Amino acid sequence: MNVFLLYLLLLKGTITAFAGLASLPVIQESLVNQYHFLTNEQLNNAVVVTRSTPGPVGLWVVSAGYFAAGVPGAIAGWLAMITPALLVIPLVHFVGRKLENPRIKAVMQAVVITSSGLLLAAAIPLGKDALTGPATITIAGLTIGLMLVTKLDTLWIILGSAVITLTLSSIGLVQAI
């Protein structure tokens, strides 16, 4: 595998994202659908690994790089993750002075809406791979419900889902994913 190509593909995702998982649709399209460097299951695992541990949400890109090419892939993912941050400093300086301009506001709003739509489009195939039976579908539904109607911190929702899944798997109602 060409690690430089992996870096460029990961960079394409991270440079177009404004939040941790917003790069997911672009990276899924490149690494899973186009180049087949990863499977949807490996991409799911990369997201789960980093969402289950402390640190920035965008760190999943490093895990995706690791799943694709081992340690060199993780380094490529790390570089792809930090490159936009280094490039944004001059951009913020330029745009910051023009942020009250209605055209700039409209562009920023369009980028946020587009990112949301792309994130939803990427979540559907990943969800299909992760939803393996009635128990996981129920947990996903409860999670969505809790996120929509409560102000419960996502950490508690993730921990609660993990405890429920561990309990259900220990009595044989859920198979290990």
PDB file of C-alpha atoms in Angstrom:
ATOM      1  CA  MET A   1       0.000   0.000   0.000  1.00  0.00           C
ATOM      2  CA  ASN A   2       1.183   3.474  -0.843  1.00  0.00           C
ATOM      3  CA  VAL A   3       1.273   5.352   2.475  1.00  0.00           C
ATOM      4  CA  PHE A   4       1.517   8.719   0.716  1.00  0.00           C
ATOM      5  CA  LEU A   5      -1.725   7.949  -1.163  1.00  0.00           C
ATOM      6  CA  LEU A   6      -3.306   6.924   2.150  1.00  0.00           C
ATOM      7  CA  TYR A   7      -2.202  10.272   3.640  1.00  0.00           C
ATOM      8  CA  LEU A   8      -3.718  12.173   0.713  1.00  0.00           C
ATOM      9  CA  LEU A   9      -7.006  10.277   0.960  1.00  0.00           C
ATOM     10  CA  LEU A  10      -7.214  10.849   4.713  1.00  0.00           C
ATOM     11  CA  LEU A  11      -6.224  14.491   4.223  1.00  0.00           C
ATOM     12  CA  LYS A  12      -9.009  14.901   1.664  1.00  0.00           C
ATOM     13  CA  GLY A  13     -11.449  13.871   4.379  1.00  0.00           C
ATOM     14  CA  THR A  14      -9.985  15.857   7.243  1.00  0.00           C
ATOM     15  CA  ILE A  15      -9.453  19.047   5.284  1.00  0.00           C
ATOM     16  CA  THR A  16     -13.130  19.144   4.302  1.00  0.00           C
ATOM     17  CA  ALA A  17     -14.444  18.438   7.807  1.00  0.00           C
ATOM     18  CA  PHE A  18     -15.303  20.854  10.570  1.00  0.00           C
ATOM     19  CA  ALA A  19     -15.954  18.311  13.315  1.00  0.00           C
ATOM     20  CA  GLY A  20     -14.507  15.006  14.440  1.00  0.00           C
ATOM     21  CA  LEU A  21     -16.737  12.602  12.523  1.00  0.00           C
ATOM     22  CA  ALA A  22     -17.630  14.967   9.683  1.00  0.00           C
ATOM     23  CA  SER A  23     -14.767  13.522   7.631  1.00  0.00           C
ATOM     24  CA  LEU A  24     -16.323  10.052   7.848  1.00  0.00           C
ATOM     25  CA  PRO A  25     -18.311  10.169   4.564  1.00  0.00           C
ATOM     26  CA  VAL A  26     -15.351  11.319   2.486  1.00  0.00           C
ATOM     27  CA  ILE A  27     -12.965   8.828   4.043  1.00  0.00           C
ATOM     28  CA  GLN A  28     -15.502   6.009   3.777  1.00  0.00           C
ATOM     29  CA  GLU A  29     -16.005   6.733   0.084  1.00  0.00           C
ATOM     30  CA  SER A  30     -12.249   6.812  -0.564  1.00  0.00           C
ATOM     31  CA  LEU A  31     -10.897   4.050   1.665  1.00  0.00           C
ATOM     32  CA  VAL A  32     -13.831   1.620   1.591  1.00  0.00           C
ATOM     33  CA  ASN A  33     -15.726   2.132  -1.656  1.00  0.00           C
ATOM     34  CA  GLN A  34     -13.126   3.433  -4.094  1.00  0.00           C
ATOM     35  CA  TYR A  35      -9.722   1.990  -3.085  1.00  0.00           C
ATOM     36  CA  HIS A  36     -10.850  -0.894  -0.832  1.00  0.00           C
ATOM     37  CA  PHE A  37      -8.088  -0.171   1.705  1.00  0.00           C
ATOM     38  CA  LEU A  38     -10.636  -0.846   4.478  1.00  0.00           C
ATOM     39  CA  THR A  39     -13.915  -2.650   4.940  1.00  0.00           C
ATOM     40  CA  ASN A  40     -16.944  -1.007   6.544  1.00  0.00           C
ATOM     41  CA  GLU A  41     -16.321  -3.248   9.570  1.00  0.00           C
ATOM     42  CA  GLN A  42     -12.729  -1.994   9.921  1.00  0.00           C
ATOM     43  CA  LEU A  43     -13.941   1.596   9.576  1.00  0.00           C
ATOM     44  CA  ASN A  44     -16.569   0.928  12.253  1.00  0.00           C
ATOM     45  CA  ASN A  45     -13.853  -0.510  14.492  1.00  0.00           C
ATOM     46  CA  ALA A  46     -11.631   2.537  13.937  1.00  0.00           C
ATOM     47  CA  VAL A  47     -14.464   4.824  15.033  1.00  0.00           C
ATOM     48  CA  VAL A  48     -15.407   2.624  18.002  1.00  0.00           C
ATOM     49  CA  VAL A  49     -11.810   2.371  19.245  1.00  0.00           C
ATOM     50  CA  THR A  50     -11.365   6.112  19.406  1.00  0.00           C
ATOM     51  CA  ARG A  51     -14.901   6.902  20.614  1.00  0.00           C
ATOM     52  CA  SER A  52     -14.348   4.433  23.465  1.00  0.00           C
ATOM     53  CA  THR A  53     -11.150   6.074  24.666  1.00  0.00           C
ATOM     54  CA  PRO A  54     -10.311   9.571  25.864  1.00  0.00           C
ATOM     55  CA  GLY A  55      -9.105  12.091  23.339  1.00  0.00           C
ATOM     56  CA  PRO A  56     -10.306  14.137  20.411  1.00  0.00           C
ATOM     57  CA  VAL A  57     -13.189  12.782  18.335  1.00  0.00           C
ATOM     58  CA  GLY A  58     -11.170  13.246  15.122  1.00  0.00           C
ATOM     59  CA  LEU A  59      -8.516  10.840  16.356  1.00  0.00           C
ATOM     60  CA  TRP A  60     -10.400   8.014  14.617  1.00  0.00           C
ATOM     61  CA  VAL A  61      -8.526   8.995  11.437  1.00  0.00           C
ATOM     62  CA  VAL A  62      -5.318   7.684  13.040  1.00  0.00           C
ATOM     63  CA  SER A  63      -7.037   4.373  13.802  1.00  0.00           C
ATOM     64  CA  ALA A  64      -8.361   4.166  10.251  1.00  0.00           C
ATOM     65  CA  GLY A  65      -4.830   4.695   8.961  1.00  0.00           C
ATOM     66  CA  TYR A  66      -3.587   1.978  11.291  1.00  0.00           C
ATOM     67  CA  PHE A  67      -6.234  -0.494  10.110  1.00  0.00           C
ATOM     68  CA  ALA A  68      -5.293   0.290   6.499  1.00  0.00           C
ATOM     69  CA  ALA A  69      -1.477   0.121   6.749  1.00  0.00           C
ATOM     70  CA  GLY A  70      -0.274  -0.569  10.286  1.00  0.00           C
ATOM     71  CA  VAL A  71       2.050   1.891  12.042  1.00  0.00           C
ATOM     72  CA  PRO A  72       2.988   3.785   8.842  1.00  0.00           C
ATOM     73  CA  GLY A  73      -0.746   4.177   8.171  1.00  0.00           C
ATOM     74  CA  ALA A  74      -1.295   5.492  11.695  1.00  0.00           C
ATOM     75  CA  ILE A  75       1.455   8.062  11.125  1.00  0.00           C
ATOM     76  CA  ALA A  76      -0.189   9.031   7.816  1.00  0.00           C
ATOM     77  CA  GLY A  77      -3.505   9.383   9.679  1.00  0.00           C
ATOM     78  CA  TRP A  78      -1.912  11.520  12.368  1.00  0.00           C
ATOM     79  CA  LEU A  79      -0.329  13.785   9.748  1.00  0.00           C
ATOM     80  CA  ALA A  80      -3.642  14.019   7.884  1.00  0.00           C
ATOM     81  CA  MET A  81      -5.346  14.918  11.164  1.00  0.00           C
ATOM     82  CA  ILE A  82      -2.952  17.743  12.078  1.00  0.00           C
ATOM     83  CA  THR A  83      -2.402  19.252   8.619  1.00  0.00           C
ATOM     84  CA  PRO A  84      -5.768  21.091   8.503  1.00  0.00           C
ATOM     85  CA  ALA A  85      -5.155  22.512  11.975  1.00  0.00           C
ATOM     86  CA  LEU A  86      -1.865  23.953  10.779  1.00  0.00           C
ATOM     87  CA  LEU A  87      -3.468  25.330   7.622  1.00  0.00           C
ATOM     88  CA  VAL A  88      -6.457  26.839   9.404  1.00  0.00           C
ATOM     89  CA  ILE A  89      -4.388  29.421  11.306  1.00  0.00           C
ATOM     90  CA  PRO A  90      -3.866  31.691   8.273  1.00  0.00           C
ATOM     91  CA  LEU A  91      -7.418  30.941   7.101  1.00  0.00           C
ATOM     92  CA  VAL A  92      -8.919  32.060  10.421  1.00  0.00           C
ATOM     93  CA  HIS A  93      -6.857  35.224  10.229  1.00  0.00           C
ATOM     94  CA  PHE A  94      -8.250  35.935   6.750  1.00  0.00           C
ATOM     95  CA  VAL A  95     -11.877  34.854   7.285  1.00  0.00           C
ATOM     96  CA  GLY A  96     -12.100  36.165  10.845  1.00  0.00           C
ATOM     97  CA  ARG A  97     -12.026  39.725   9.619  1.00  0.00           C
ATOM     98  CA  LYS A  98     -14.720  39.004   7.046  1.00  0.00           C
ATOM     99  CA  LEU A  99     -17.030  36.777   9.125  1.00  0.00           C
ATOM    100  CA  GLU A 100     -19.800  39.389   9.322  1.00  0.00           C
ATOM    101  CA  ASN A 101     -20.022  39.456   5.537  1.00  0.00           C
ATOM    102  CA  PRO A 102     -23.376  37.859   4.548  1.00  0.00           C
ATOM    103  CA  ARG A 103     -21.733  35.878   1.724  1.00  0.00           C
ATOM    104  CA  ILE A 104     -19.126  34.383   4.058  1.00  0.00           C
ATOM    105  CA  LYS A 105     -21.870  33.519   6.578  1.00  0.00           C
ATOM    106  CA  ALA A 106     -23.908  31.842   3.831  1.00  0.00           C
ATOM    107  CA  VAL A 107     -20.910  29.800   2.673  1.00  0.00           C
ATOM    108  CA  MET A 108     -20.132  28.689   6.235  1.00  0.00           C
ATOM    109  CA  GLN A 109     -23.776  27.687   6.777  1.00  0.00           C
ATOM    110  CA  ALA A 110     -23.807  25.726   3.503  1.00  0.00           C
ATOM    111  CA  VAL A 111     -20.640  23.881   4.525  1.00  0.00           C
ATOM    112  CA  VAL A 112     -22.169  22.887   7.882  1.00  0.00           C
ATOM    113  CA  ILE A 113     -25.414  21.681   6.261  1.00  0.00           C
ATOM    114  CA  THR A 114     -23.535  19.742   3.586  1.00  0.00           C
ATOM    115  CA  SER A 115     -21.281  18.131   6.192  1.00  0.00           C
ATOM    116  CA  SER A 116     -24.351  17.041   8.165  1.00  0.00           C
ATOM    117  CA  GLY A 117     -25.901  15.451   5.092  1.00  0.00           C
ATOM    118  CA  LEU A 118     -22.672  13.659   4.196  1.00  0.00           C
ATOM    119  CA  LEU A 119     -22.322  12.372   7.745  1.00  0.00           C
ATOM    120  CA  LEU A 120     -25.829  10.928   7.608  1.00  0.00           C
ATOM    121  CA  ALA A 121     -25.082   9.323   4.229  1.00  0.00           C
ATOM    122  CA  ALA A 122     -21.971   7.640   5.672  1.00  0.00           C
ATOM    123  CA  ALA A 123     -23.756   6.530   8.832  1.00  0.00           C
ATOM    124  CA  ILE A 124     -26.298   4.438   6.942  1.00  0.00           C
ATOM    125  CA  PRO A 125     -23.910   1.794   5.498  1.00  0.00           C
ATOM    126  CA  LEU A 126     -21.872   1.732   8.712  1.00  0.00           C
ATOM    127  CA  GLY A 127     -25.062   1.240  10.703  1.00  0.00           C
ATOM    128  CA  LYS A 128     -26.120  -1.633   8.456  1.00  0.00           C
ATOM    129  CA  ASP A 129     -22.878  -3.453   9.308  1.00  0.00           C
ATOM    130  CA  ALA A 130     -23.128  -2.694  13.033  1.00  0.00           C
ATOM    131  CA  LEU A 131     -26.817  -3.493  13.533  1.00  0.00           C
ATOM    132  CA  THR A 132     -26.589  -7.277  13.763  1.00  0.00           C
ATOM    133  CA  GLY A 133     -29.849  -8.192  15.472  1.00  0.00           C
ATOM    134  CA  PRO A 134     -32.788  -7.066  17.589  1.00  0.00           C
ATOM    135  CA  ALA A 135     -30.620  -6.177  20.602  1.00  0.00           C
ATOM    136  CA  THR A 136     -28.246  -3.882  18.679  1.00  0.00           C
ATOM    137  CA  ILE A 137     -31.154  -2.290  16.797  1.00  0.00           C
ATOM    138  CA  THR A 138     -32.913  -1.634  20.122  1.00  0.00           C
ATOM    139  CA  ILE A 139     -29.758  -0.130  21.632  1.00  0.00           C
ATOM    140  CA  ALA A 140     -29.340   2.123  18.565  1.00  0.00           C
ATOM    141  CA  GLY A 141     -32.966   3.243  18.793  1.00  0.00           C
ATOM    142  CA  LEU A 142     -32.704   3.976  22.512  1.00  0.00           C
ATOM    143  CA  THR A 143     -29.463   5.881  21.919  1.00  0.00           C
ATOM    144  CA  ILE A 144     -31.045   8.058  19.247  1.00  0.00           C
ATOM    145  CA  GLY A 145     -34.057   8.642  21.484  1.00  0.00           C
ATOM    146  CA  LEU A 146     -31.908   9.627  24.456  1.00  0.00           C
ATOM    147  CA  MET A 147     -29.860  12.008  22.319  1.00  0.00           C
ATOM    148  CA  LEU A 148     -32.987  13.682  20.961  1.00  0.00           C
ATOM    149  CA  VAL A 149     -35.011  14.073  24.162  1.00  0.00           C
ATOM    150  CA  THR A 150     -32.434  14.433  26.939  1.00  0.00           C
ATOM    151  CA  LYS A 151     -29.336  16.441  27.656  1.00  0.00           C
ATOM    152  CA  LEU A 152     -27.555  13.334  28.886  1.00  0.00           C
ATOM    153  CA  ASP A 153     -23.833  13.448  28.205  1.00  0.00           C
ATOM    154  CA  THR A 154     -22.769  11.151  25.385  1.00  0.00           C
ATOM    155  CA  LEU A 155     -20.206   9.499  27.656  1.00  0.00           C
ATOM    156  CA  TRP A 156     -23.008   8.088  29.842  1.00  0.00           C
ATOM    157  CA  ILE A 157     -24.935   6.900  26.809  1.00  0.00           C
ATOM    158  CA  ILE A 158     -21.862   5.111  25.434  1.00  0.00           C
ATOM    159  CA  LEU A 159     -21.033   3.566  28.811  1.00  0.00           C
ATOM    160  CA  GLY A 160     -24.649   2.508  29.326  1.00  0.00           C
ATOM    161  CA  SER A 161     -24.760   0.893  25.894  1.00  0.00           C
ATOM    162  CA  ALA A 162     -21.491  -0.912  26.603  1.00  0.00           C
ATOM    163  CA  VAL A 163     -22.790  -2.248  29.933  1.00  0.00           C
ATOM    164  CA  ILE A 164     -26.071  -3.384  28.355  1.00  0.00           C
ATOM    165  CA  THR A 165     -24.238  -5.084  25.482  1.00  0.00           C
ATOM    166  CA  LEU A 166     -21.770  -6.760  27.855  1.00  0.00           C
ATOM    167  CA  THR A 167     -24.644  -8.010  30.001  1.00  0.00           C
ATOM    168  CA  LEU A 168     -26.614  -9.278  27.021  1.00  0.00           C
ATOM    169  CA  SER A 169     -23.552 -10.981  25.529  1.00  0.00           C
ATOM    170  CA  SER A 170     -22.737 -12.680  28.828  1.00  0.00           C
ATOM    171  CA  ILE A 171     -26.170 -14.330  28.836  1.00  0.00           C
ATOM    172  CA  GLY A 172     -25.968 -15.154  25.132  1.00  0.00           C
ATOM    173  CA  LEU A 173     -28.495 -12.669  23.735  1.00  0.00           C
ATOM    174  CA  VAL A 174     -25.928 -10.720  21.698  1.00  0.00           C
ATOM    175  CA  GLN A 175     -23.019 -12.213  19.795  1.00  0.00           C
ATOM    176  CA  ALA A 176     -19.622 -10.526  19.867  1.00  0.00           C
ATOM    177  CA  ILE A 177     -19.311  -8.133  16.973  1.00  0.00           C
TER     178      ILE A 177
END
